[in-house]
CSV table of C-alpha atoms in Angstrom, one decimal:
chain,number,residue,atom,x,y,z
A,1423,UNK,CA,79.9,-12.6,-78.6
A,1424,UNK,CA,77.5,-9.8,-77.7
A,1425,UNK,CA,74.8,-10.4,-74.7
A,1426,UNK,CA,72.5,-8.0,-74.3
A,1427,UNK,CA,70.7,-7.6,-70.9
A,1428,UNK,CA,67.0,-5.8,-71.8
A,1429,UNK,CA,64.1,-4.1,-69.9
A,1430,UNK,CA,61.2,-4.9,-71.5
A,1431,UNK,CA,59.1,-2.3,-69.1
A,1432,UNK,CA,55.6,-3.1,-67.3
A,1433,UNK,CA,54.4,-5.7,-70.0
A,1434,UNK,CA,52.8,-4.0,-72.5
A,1435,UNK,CA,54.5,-4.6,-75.6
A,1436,UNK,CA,53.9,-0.2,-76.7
A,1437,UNK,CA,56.2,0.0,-73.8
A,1438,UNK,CA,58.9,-1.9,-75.2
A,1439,UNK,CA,61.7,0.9,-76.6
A,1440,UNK,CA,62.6,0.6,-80.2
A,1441,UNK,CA,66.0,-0.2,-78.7
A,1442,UNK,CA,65.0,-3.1,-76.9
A,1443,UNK,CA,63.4,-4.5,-79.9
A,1444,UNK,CA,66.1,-3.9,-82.4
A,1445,UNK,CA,68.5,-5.9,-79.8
A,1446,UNK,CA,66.0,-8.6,-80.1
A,1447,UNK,CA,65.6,-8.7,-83.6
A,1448,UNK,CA,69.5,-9.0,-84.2
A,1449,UNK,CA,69.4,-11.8,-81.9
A,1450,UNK,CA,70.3,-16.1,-82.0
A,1451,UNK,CA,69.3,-16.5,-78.7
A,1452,UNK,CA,66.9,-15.2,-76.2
A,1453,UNK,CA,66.7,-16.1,-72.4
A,1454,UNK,CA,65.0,-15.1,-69.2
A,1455,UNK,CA,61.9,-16.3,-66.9
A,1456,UNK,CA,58.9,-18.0,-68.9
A,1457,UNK,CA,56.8,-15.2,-67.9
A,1458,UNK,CA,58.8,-12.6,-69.7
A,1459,UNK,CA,59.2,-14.3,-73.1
A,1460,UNK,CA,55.7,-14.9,-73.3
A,1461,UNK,CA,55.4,-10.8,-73.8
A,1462,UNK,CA,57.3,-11.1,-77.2
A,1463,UNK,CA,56.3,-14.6,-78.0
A,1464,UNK,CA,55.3,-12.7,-81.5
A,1465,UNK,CA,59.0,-11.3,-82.3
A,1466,UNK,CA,61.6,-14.1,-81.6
A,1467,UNK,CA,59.9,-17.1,-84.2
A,1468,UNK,CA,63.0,-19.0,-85.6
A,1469,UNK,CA,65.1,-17.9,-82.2
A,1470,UNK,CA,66.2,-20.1,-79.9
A,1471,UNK,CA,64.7,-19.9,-76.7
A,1472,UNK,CA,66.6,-20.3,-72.8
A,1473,UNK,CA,63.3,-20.2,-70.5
A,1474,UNK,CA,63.7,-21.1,-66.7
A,1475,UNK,CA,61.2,-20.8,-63.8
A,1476,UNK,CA,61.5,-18.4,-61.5
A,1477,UNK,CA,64.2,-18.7,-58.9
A,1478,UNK,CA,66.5,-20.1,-61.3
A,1479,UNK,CA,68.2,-16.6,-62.4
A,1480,UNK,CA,71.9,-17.8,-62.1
A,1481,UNK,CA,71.6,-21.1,-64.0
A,1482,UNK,CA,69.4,-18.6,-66.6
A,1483,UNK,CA,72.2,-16.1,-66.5
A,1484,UNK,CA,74.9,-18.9,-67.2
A,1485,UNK,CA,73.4,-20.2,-70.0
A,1486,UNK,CA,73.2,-16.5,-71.8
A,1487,UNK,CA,76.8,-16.2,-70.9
A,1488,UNK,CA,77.7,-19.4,-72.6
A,1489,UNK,CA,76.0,-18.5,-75.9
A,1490,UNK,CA,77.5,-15.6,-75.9
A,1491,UNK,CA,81.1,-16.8,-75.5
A,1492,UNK,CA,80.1,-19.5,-78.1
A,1493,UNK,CA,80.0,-16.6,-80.1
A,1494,UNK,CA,76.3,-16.0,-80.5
A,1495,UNK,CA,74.3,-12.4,-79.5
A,1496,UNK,CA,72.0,-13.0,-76.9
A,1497,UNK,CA,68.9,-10.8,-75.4
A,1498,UNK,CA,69.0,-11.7,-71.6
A,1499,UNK,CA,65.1,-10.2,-71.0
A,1500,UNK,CA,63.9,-9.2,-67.8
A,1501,UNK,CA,60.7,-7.0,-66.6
A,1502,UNK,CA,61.0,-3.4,-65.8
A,1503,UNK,CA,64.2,-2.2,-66.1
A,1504,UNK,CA,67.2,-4.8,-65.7
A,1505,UNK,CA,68.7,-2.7,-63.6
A,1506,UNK,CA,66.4,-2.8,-60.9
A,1507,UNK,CA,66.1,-6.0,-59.1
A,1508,UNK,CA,66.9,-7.6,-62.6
A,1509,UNK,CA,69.4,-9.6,-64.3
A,1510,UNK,CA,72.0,-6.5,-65.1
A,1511,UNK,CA,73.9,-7.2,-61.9
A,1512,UNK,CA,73.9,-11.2,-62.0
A,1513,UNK,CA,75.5,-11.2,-65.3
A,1514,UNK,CA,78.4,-8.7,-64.6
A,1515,UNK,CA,78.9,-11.2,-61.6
A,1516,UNK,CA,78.7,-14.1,-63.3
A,1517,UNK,CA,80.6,-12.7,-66.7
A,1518,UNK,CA,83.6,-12.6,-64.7
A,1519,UNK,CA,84.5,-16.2,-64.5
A,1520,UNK,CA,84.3,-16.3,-68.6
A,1521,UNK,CA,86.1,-15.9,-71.6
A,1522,UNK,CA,85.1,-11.7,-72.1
A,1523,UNK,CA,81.7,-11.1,-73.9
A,1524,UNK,CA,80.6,-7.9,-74.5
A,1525,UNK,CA,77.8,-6.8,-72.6
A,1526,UNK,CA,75.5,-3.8,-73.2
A,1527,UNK,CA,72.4,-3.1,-70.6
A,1528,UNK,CA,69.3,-1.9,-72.3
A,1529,UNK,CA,67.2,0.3,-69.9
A,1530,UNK,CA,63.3,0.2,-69.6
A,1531,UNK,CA,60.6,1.4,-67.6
A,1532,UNK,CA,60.9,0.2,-64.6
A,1533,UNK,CA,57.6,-0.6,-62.0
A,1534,UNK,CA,58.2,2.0,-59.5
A,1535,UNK,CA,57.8,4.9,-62.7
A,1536,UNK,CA,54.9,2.8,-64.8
A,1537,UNK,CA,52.9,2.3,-61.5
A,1538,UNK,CA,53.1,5.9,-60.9
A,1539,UNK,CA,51.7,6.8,-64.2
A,1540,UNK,CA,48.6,4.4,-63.3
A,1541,UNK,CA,48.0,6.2,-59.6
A,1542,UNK,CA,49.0,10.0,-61.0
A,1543,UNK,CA,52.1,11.4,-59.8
A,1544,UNK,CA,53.4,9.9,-56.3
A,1545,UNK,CA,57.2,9.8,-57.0
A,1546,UNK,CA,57.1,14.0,-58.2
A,1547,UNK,CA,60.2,14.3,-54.9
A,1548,UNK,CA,62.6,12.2,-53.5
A,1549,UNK,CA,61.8,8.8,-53.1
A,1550,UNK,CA,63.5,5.1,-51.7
A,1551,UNK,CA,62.5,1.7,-53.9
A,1552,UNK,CA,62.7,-1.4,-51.0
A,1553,UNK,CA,62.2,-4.4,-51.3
A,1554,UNK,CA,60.2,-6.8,-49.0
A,1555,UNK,CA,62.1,-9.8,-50.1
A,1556,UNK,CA,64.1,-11.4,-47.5
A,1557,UNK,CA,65.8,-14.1,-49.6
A,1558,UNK,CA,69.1,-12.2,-49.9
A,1559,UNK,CA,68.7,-9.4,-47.6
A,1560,UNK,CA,68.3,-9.8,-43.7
A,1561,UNK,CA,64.9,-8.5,-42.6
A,1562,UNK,CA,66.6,-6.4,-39.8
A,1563,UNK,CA,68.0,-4.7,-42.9
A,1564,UNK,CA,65.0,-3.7,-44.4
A,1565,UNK,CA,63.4,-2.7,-41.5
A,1566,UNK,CA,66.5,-0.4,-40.6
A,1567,UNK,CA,66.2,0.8,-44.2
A,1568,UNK,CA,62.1,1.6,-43.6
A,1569,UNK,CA,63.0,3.4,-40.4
A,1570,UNK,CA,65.1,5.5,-42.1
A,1571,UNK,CA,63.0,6.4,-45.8
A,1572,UNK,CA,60.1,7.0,-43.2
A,1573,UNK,CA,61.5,9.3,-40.9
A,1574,UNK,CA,63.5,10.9,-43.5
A,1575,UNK,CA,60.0,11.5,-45.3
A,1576,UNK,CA,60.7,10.4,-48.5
A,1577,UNK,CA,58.5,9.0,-50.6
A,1578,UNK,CA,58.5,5.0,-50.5
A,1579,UNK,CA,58.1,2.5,-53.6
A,1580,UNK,CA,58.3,-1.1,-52.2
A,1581,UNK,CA,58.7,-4.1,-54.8
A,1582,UNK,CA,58.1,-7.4,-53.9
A,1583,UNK,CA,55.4,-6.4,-51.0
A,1584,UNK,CA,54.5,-10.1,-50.1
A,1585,UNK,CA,54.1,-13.8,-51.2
A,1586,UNK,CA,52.4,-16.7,-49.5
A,1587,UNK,CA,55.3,-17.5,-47.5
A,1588,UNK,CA,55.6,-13.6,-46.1
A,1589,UNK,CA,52.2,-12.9,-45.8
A,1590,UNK,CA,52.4,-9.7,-43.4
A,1591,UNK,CA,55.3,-8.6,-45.0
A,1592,UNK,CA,53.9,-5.4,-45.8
A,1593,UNK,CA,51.4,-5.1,-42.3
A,1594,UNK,CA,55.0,-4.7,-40.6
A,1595,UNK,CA,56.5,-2.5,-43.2
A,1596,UNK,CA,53.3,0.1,-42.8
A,1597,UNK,CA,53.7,-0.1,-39.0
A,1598,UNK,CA,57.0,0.6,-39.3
A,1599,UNK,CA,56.4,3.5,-41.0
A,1600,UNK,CA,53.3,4.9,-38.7
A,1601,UNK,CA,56.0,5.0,-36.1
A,1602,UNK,CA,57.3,8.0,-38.3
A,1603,UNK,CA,54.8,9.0,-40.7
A,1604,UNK,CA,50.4,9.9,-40.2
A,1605,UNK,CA,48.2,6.6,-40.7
A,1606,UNK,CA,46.4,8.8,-42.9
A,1607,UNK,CA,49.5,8.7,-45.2
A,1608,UNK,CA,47.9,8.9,-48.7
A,1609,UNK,CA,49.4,5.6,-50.3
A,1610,UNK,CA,48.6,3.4,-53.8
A,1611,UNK,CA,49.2,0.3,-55.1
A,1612,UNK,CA,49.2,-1.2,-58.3
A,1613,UNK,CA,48.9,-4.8,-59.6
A,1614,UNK,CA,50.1,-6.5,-62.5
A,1615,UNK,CA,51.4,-3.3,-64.5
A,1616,UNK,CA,49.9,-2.6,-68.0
A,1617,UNK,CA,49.2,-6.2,-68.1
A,1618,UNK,CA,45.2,-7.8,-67.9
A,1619,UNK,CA,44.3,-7.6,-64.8
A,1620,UNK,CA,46.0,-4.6,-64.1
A,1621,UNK,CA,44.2,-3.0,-60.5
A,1622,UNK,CA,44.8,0.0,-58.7
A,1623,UNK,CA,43.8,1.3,-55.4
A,1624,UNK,CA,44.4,4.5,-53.3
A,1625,UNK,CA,44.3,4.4,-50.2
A,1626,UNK,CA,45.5,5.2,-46.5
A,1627,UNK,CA,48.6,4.1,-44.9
A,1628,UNK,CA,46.6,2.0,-41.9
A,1629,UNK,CA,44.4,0.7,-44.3
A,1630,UNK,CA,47.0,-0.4,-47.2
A,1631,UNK,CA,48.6,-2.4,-43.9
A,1632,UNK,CA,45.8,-4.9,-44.4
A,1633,UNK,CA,45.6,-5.0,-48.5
A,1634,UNK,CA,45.8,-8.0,-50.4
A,1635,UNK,CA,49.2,-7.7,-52.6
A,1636,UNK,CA,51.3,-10.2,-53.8
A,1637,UNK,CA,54.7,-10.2,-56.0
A,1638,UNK,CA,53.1,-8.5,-58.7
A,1639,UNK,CA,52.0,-5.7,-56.9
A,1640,UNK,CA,54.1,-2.3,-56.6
A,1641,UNK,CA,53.4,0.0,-53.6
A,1642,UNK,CA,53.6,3.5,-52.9
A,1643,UNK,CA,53.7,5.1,-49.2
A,1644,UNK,CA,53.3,9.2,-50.0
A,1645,UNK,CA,55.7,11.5,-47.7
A,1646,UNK,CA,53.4,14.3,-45.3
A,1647,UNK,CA,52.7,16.5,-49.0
A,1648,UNK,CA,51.3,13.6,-50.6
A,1649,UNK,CA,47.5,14.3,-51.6
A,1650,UNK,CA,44.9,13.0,-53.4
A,1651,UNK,CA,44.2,15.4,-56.9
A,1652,UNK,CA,40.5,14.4,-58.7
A,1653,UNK,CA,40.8,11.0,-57.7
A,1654,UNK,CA,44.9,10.9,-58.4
A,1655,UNK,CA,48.0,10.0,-55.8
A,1656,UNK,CA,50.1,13.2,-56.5
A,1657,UNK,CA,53.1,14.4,-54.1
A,1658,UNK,CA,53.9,18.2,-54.5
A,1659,UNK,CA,57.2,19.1,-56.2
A,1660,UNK,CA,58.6,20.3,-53.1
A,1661,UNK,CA,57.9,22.2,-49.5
A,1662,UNK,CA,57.1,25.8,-50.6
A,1663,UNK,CA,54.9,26.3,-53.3
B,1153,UNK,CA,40.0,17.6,-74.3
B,1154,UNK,CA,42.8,14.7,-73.8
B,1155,UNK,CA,46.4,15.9,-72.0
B,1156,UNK,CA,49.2,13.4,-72.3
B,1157,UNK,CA,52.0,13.9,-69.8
B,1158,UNK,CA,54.8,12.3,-71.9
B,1159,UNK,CA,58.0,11.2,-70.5
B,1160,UNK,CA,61.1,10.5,-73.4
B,1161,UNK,CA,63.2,8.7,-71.9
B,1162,UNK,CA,67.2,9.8,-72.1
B,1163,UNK,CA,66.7,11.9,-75.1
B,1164,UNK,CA,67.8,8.9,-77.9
B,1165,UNK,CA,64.8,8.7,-80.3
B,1166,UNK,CA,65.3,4.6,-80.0
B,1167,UNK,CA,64.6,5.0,-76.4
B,1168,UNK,CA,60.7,6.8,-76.7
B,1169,UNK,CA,58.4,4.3,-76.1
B,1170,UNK,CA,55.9,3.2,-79.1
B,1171,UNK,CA,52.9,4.4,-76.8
B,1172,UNK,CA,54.5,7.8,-76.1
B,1173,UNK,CA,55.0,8.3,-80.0
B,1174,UNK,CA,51.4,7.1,-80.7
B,1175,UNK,CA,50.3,9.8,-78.0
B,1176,UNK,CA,52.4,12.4,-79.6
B,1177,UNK,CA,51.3,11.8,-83.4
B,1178,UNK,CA,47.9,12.0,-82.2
B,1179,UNK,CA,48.3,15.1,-80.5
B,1180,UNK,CA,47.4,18.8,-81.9
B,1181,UNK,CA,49.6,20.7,-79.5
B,1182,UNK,CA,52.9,19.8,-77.9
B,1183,UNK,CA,54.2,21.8,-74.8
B,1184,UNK,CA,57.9,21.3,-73.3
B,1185,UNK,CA,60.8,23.2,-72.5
B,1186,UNK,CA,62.9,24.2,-76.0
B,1187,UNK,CA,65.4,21.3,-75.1
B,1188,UNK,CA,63.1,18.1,-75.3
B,1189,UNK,CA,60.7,19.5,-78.1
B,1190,UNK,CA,64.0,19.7,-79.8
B,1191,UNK,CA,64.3,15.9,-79.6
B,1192,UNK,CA,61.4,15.0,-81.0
B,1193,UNK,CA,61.4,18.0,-83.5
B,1194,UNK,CA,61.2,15.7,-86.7
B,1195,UNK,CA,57.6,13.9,-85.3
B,1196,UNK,CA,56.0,17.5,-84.5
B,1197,UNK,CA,56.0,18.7,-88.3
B,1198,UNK,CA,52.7,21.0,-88.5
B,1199,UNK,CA,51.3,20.4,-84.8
B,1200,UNK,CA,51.1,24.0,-82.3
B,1201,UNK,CA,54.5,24.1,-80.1
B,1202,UNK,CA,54.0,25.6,-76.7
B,1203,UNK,CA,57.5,25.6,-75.4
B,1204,UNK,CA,58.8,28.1,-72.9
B,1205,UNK,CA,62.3,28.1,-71.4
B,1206,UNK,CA,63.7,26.2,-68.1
B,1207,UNK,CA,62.2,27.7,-64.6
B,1208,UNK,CA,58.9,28.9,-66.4
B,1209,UNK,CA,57.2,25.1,-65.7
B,1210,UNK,CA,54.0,26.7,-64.0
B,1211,UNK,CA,53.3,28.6,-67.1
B,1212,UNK,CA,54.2,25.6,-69.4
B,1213,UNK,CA,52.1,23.5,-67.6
B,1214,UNK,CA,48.8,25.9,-67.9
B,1215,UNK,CA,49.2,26.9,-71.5
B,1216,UNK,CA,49.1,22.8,-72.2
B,1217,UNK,CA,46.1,22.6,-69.5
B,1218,UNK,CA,44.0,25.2,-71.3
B,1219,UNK,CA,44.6,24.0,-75.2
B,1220,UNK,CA,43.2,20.6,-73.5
B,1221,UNK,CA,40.5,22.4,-71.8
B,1222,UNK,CA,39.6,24.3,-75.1
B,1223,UNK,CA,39.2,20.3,-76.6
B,1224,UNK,CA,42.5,19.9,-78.1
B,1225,UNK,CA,44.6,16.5,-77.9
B,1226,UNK,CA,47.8,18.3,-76.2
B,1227,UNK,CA,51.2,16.6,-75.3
B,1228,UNK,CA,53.5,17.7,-72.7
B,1229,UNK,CA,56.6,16.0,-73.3
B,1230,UNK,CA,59.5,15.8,-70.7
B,1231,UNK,CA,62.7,14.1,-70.6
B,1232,UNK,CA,62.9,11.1,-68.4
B,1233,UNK,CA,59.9,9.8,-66.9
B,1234,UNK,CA,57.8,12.3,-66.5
B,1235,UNK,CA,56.6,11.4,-62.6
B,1236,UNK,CA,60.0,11.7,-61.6
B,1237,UNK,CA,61.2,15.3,-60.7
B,1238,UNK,CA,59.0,15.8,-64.3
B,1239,UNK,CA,55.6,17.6,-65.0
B,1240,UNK,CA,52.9,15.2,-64.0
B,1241,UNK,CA,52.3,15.8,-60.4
B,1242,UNK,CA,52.0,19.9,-61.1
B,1243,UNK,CA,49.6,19.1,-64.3
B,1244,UNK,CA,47.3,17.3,-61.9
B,1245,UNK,CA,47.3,20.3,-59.2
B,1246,UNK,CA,47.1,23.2,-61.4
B,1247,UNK,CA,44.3,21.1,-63.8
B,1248,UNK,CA,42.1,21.2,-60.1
B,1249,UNK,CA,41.3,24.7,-61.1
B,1250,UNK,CA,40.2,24.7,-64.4
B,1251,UNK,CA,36.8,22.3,-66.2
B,1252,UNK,CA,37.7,18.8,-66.5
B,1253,UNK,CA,40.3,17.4,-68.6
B,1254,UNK,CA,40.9,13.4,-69.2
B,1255,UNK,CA,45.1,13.2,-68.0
B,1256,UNK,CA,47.1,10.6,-68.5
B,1257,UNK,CA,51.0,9.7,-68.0
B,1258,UNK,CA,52.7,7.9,-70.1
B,1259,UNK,CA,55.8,6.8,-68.3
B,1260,UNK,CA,59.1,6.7,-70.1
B,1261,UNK,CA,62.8,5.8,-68.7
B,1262,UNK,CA,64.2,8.0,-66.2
B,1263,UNK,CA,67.9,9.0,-65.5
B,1264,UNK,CA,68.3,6.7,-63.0
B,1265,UNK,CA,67.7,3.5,-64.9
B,1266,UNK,CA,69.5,4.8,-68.1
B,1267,UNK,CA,72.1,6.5,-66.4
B,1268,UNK,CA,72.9,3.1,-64.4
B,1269,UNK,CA,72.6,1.3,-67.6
B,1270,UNK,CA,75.8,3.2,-68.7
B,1271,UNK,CA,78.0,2.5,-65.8
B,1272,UNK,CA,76.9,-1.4,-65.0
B,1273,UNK,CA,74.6,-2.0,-62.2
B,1274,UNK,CA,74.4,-0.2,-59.6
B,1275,UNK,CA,70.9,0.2,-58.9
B,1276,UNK,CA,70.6,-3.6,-58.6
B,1277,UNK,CA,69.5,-3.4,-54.6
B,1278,UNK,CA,67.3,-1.0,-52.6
B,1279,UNK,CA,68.3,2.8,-54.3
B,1280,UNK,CA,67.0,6.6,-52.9
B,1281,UNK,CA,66.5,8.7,-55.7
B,1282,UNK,CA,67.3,12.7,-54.2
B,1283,UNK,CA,67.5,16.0,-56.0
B,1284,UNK,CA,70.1,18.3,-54.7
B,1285,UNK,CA,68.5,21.1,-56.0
B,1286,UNK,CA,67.2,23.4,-52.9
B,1287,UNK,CA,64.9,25.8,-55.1
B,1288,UNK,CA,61.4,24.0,-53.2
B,1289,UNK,CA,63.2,21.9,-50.7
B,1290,UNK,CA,64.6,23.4,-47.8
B,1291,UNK,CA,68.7,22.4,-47.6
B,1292,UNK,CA,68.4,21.1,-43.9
B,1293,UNK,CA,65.7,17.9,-45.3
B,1294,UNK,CA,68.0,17.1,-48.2
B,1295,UNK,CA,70.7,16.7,-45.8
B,1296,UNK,CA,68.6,14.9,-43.4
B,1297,UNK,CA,67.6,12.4,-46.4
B,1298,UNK,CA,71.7,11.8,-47.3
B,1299,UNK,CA,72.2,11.1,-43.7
B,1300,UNK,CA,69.1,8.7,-43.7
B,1301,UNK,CA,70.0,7.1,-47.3
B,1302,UNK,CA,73.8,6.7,-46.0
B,1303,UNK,CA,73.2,5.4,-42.9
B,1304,UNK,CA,70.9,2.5,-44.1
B,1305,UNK,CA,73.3,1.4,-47.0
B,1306,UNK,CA,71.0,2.6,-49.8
B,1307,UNK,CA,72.7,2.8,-53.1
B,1308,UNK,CA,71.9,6.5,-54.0
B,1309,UNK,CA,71.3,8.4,-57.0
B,1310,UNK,CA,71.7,11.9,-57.1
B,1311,UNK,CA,69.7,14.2,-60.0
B,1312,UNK,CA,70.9,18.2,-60.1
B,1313,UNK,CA,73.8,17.3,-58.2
B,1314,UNK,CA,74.8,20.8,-59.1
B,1315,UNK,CA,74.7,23.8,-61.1
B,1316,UNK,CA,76.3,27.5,-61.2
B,1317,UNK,CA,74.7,28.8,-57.9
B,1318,UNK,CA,75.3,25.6,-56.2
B,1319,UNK,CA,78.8,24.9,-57.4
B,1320,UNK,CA,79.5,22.8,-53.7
B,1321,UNK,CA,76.2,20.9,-53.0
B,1322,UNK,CA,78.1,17.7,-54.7
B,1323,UNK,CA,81.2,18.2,-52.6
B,1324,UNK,CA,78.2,18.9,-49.6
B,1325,UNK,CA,76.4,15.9,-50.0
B,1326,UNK,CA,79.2,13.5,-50.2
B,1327,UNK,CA,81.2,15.2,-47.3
B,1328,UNK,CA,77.8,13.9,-45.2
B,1329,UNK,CA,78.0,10.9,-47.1
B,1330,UNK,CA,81.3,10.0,-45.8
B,1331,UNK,CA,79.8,9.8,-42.1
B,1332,UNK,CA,78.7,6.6,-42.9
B,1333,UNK,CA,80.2,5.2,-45.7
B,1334,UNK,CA,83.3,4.5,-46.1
B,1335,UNK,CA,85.5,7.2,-48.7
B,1336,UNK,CA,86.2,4.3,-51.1
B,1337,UNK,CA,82.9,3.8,-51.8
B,1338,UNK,CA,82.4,2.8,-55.5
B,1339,UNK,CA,80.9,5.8,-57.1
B,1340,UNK,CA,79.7,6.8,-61.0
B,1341,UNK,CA,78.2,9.7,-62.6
B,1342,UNK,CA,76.9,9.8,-66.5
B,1343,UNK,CA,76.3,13.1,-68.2
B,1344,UNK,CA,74.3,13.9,-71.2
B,1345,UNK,CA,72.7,10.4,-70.7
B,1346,UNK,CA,71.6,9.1,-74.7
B,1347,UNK,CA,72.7,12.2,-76.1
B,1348,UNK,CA,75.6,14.1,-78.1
B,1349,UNK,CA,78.4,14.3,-75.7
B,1350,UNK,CA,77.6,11.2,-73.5
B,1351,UNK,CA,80.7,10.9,-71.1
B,1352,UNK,CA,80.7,8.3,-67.6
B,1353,UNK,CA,83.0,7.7,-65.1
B,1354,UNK,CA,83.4,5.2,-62.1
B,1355,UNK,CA,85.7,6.9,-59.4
B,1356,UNK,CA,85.5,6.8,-55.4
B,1357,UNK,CA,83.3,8.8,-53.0
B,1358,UNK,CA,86.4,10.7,-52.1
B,1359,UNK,CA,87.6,11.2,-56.0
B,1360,UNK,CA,83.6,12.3,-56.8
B,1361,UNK,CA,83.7,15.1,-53.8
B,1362,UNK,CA,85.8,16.8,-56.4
B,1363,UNK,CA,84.2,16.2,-59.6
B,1364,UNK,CA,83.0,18.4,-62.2
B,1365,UNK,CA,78.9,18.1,-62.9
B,1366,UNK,CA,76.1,19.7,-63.7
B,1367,UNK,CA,72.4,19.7,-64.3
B,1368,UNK,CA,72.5,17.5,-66.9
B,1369,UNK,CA,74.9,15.0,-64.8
B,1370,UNK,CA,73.2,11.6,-62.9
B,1371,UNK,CA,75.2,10.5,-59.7
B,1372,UNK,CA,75.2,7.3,-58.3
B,1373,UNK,CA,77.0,6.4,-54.6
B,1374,UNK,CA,77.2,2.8,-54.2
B,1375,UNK,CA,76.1,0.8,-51.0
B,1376,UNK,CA,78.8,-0.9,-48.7
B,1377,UNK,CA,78.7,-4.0,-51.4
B,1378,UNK,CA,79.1,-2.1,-55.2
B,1379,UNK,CA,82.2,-3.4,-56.5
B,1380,UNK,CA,83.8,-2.7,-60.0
B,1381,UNK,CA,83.6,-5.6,-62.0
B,1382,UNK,CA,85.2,-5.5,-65.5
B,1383,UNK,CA,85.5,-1.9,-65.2
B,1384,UNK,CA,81.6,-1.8,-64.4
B,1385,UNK,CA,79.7,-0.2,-61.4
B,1386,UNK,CA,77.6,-3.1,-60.1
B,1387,UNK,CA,75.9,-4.1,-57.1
B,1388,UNK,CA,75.2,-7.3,-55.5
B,1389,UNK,CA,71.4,-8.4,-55.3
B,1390,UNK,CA,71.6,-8.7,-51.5
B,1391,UNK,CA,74.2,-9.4,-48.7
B,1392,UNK,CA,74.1,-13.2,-48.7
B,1393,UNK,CA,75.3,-15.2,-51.7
């Protein structure tokens, strides 16, 4: 009857809005990626539970759909905000091809803005979120879109950075952007979010080209402001101060 | 002593995180413009306000500084997150001139994910986030960043897309959007995001040329694949499916 597609935020269950939780609590059924349910393990006792690995997201989204349209309200949970590189899209897609359900996204706080918070203040002007996945996006695409965030000098928040299989992902998106921006580019990144384990790092642009990341790491390339503040990542407000 | 930079989300109390409310009830003094101390006016009961109006940030941001300096627990709340277009990044270079302080950002959810929320999806692939407001960025590099943002099929999301003095700069920026995209386009805008007075509407690059915002309005310009599904704005995850 009712899915609701949720943001849970970076991790840390004080991140979680009250909406968020009072969409869970009202719900039969909760799905999404093992990982993710483990965060609210506490709240959904008695529910019942849709997990699937990773890379499973439209048999995951399916099976929301179906409990919905069997009449049950559903929490579709996702990291971050579902809007970004979540499940919000997938299950408008997918909805389609259904009886109607009613659907209602539930915003969180998404990596690029939670990351930020851990490094200072890099996204303070305008800023482009790519990601380094080339499962569904050609990789001449995302070079194209580097080029142009680069030279453009906006600020740049890349998700997905690398994984075994795309090991110098991110060594050819930072020489990308030293075709257009200073090596000495102030740049961060952060790893697993408000989660244990969480690391940060601040750094320059040449030498972030040869970090260790992986998926759970969110990056941040500064534009030509961007400085470091007392240890912090901070990009000025603007070009005249 | 301790300065939170808080950001509230949208502006619905369900939509503050936990961790920004703890920060808050633990704080002495809470600074913010009139507007967003407003919002959280029934948690603040017998704490000091510092709130100044709009435009008068610098000022804002030193009377929070020096309470914290002087060993209070101080809270400067904005709406939003507070890294994005928020007060962070000028806490961190105007608290460079005064004794140390211990900062720390609390993230919240900005316009772009709740905003997006509203109207479907849209944000679901690679996004640029630019302000239209010219007050400290010259007009010629937020052109230069439509162009860029256009041109390599980012979905876009506009913040001030306009206000009384710059009644055109919407009508501007998506006349330069139309260079590369086509005037179909699937388009949204949300105003008043959370609040009283919440209106959306999905329409076409060409239709939103001639729209009526504000600064309290969020635009979103699709890329070359947002479609309107089930009267939603959503795009695809990528360009092979």
């Amino acid at each position: 009857m009712k899915l609701y597609v949720i943001g849970l935020g970076p991790g840390d269950p004080a991140q979680i809005t009250p909406k968020a939780m009072a969409a869970i609590a009202q719900s039969d059924v909760i799905a999404g990626y093992t990982v993710y349910i483990a965060l609210i393990n506490q709240w959904i006792e008695n529910k019942k539970i849709l997990s699937t690995p990773m890379k499973q997201e439209i048999d995951r989204c399916r099976m929301a759909i179906e409990e919905a349209v069997k009449g049950k309200t559903v929490s579709m949970v996702c990291s971050g905000d579902a809007g970004v590189y979540g499940m919000a899209g997938l299950i408008y897609e997918l909805s389609a091809a259904y009886p109607p359900i009613e659907i209602e996204v539930i915003p969180g706080v998404t990596a690029a803005c939670s990351g930020a918070a851990v490094l200072g203040a890099p996204l303070m002007h305008d800023f482009a979120v790519i990601s380094l996945s080339d499962l569904l996006t050609p990789w001449t695409r995302i070079e194209e879109r580097l080029h142009s965030a680069a030279r453009a000098d906006f600020v740049i928040c890349l998700y997905n950075p690398s994984s075994k299989k795309r090991s110098d992902y991110l060594e050819k998106a930072c020489r990308i952007i030293m075709e257009h921006q200073s090596p000495n580019t102030v740049c961060g990144y952060v790893k697993h979010i408000g989660r244990e384990g969480q690391t940060s790092m601040i750094l320059s642009l040449k030498e972030l080209a040869t970090a260790q990341t992986d998926m759970f790491t969110t990056v941040y390339i500064g534009n030509s402001q961007t400085k470091v503040v007392e240890g912090k990542m901070v990009t000025p407000r603007g070009y005249r101060t």
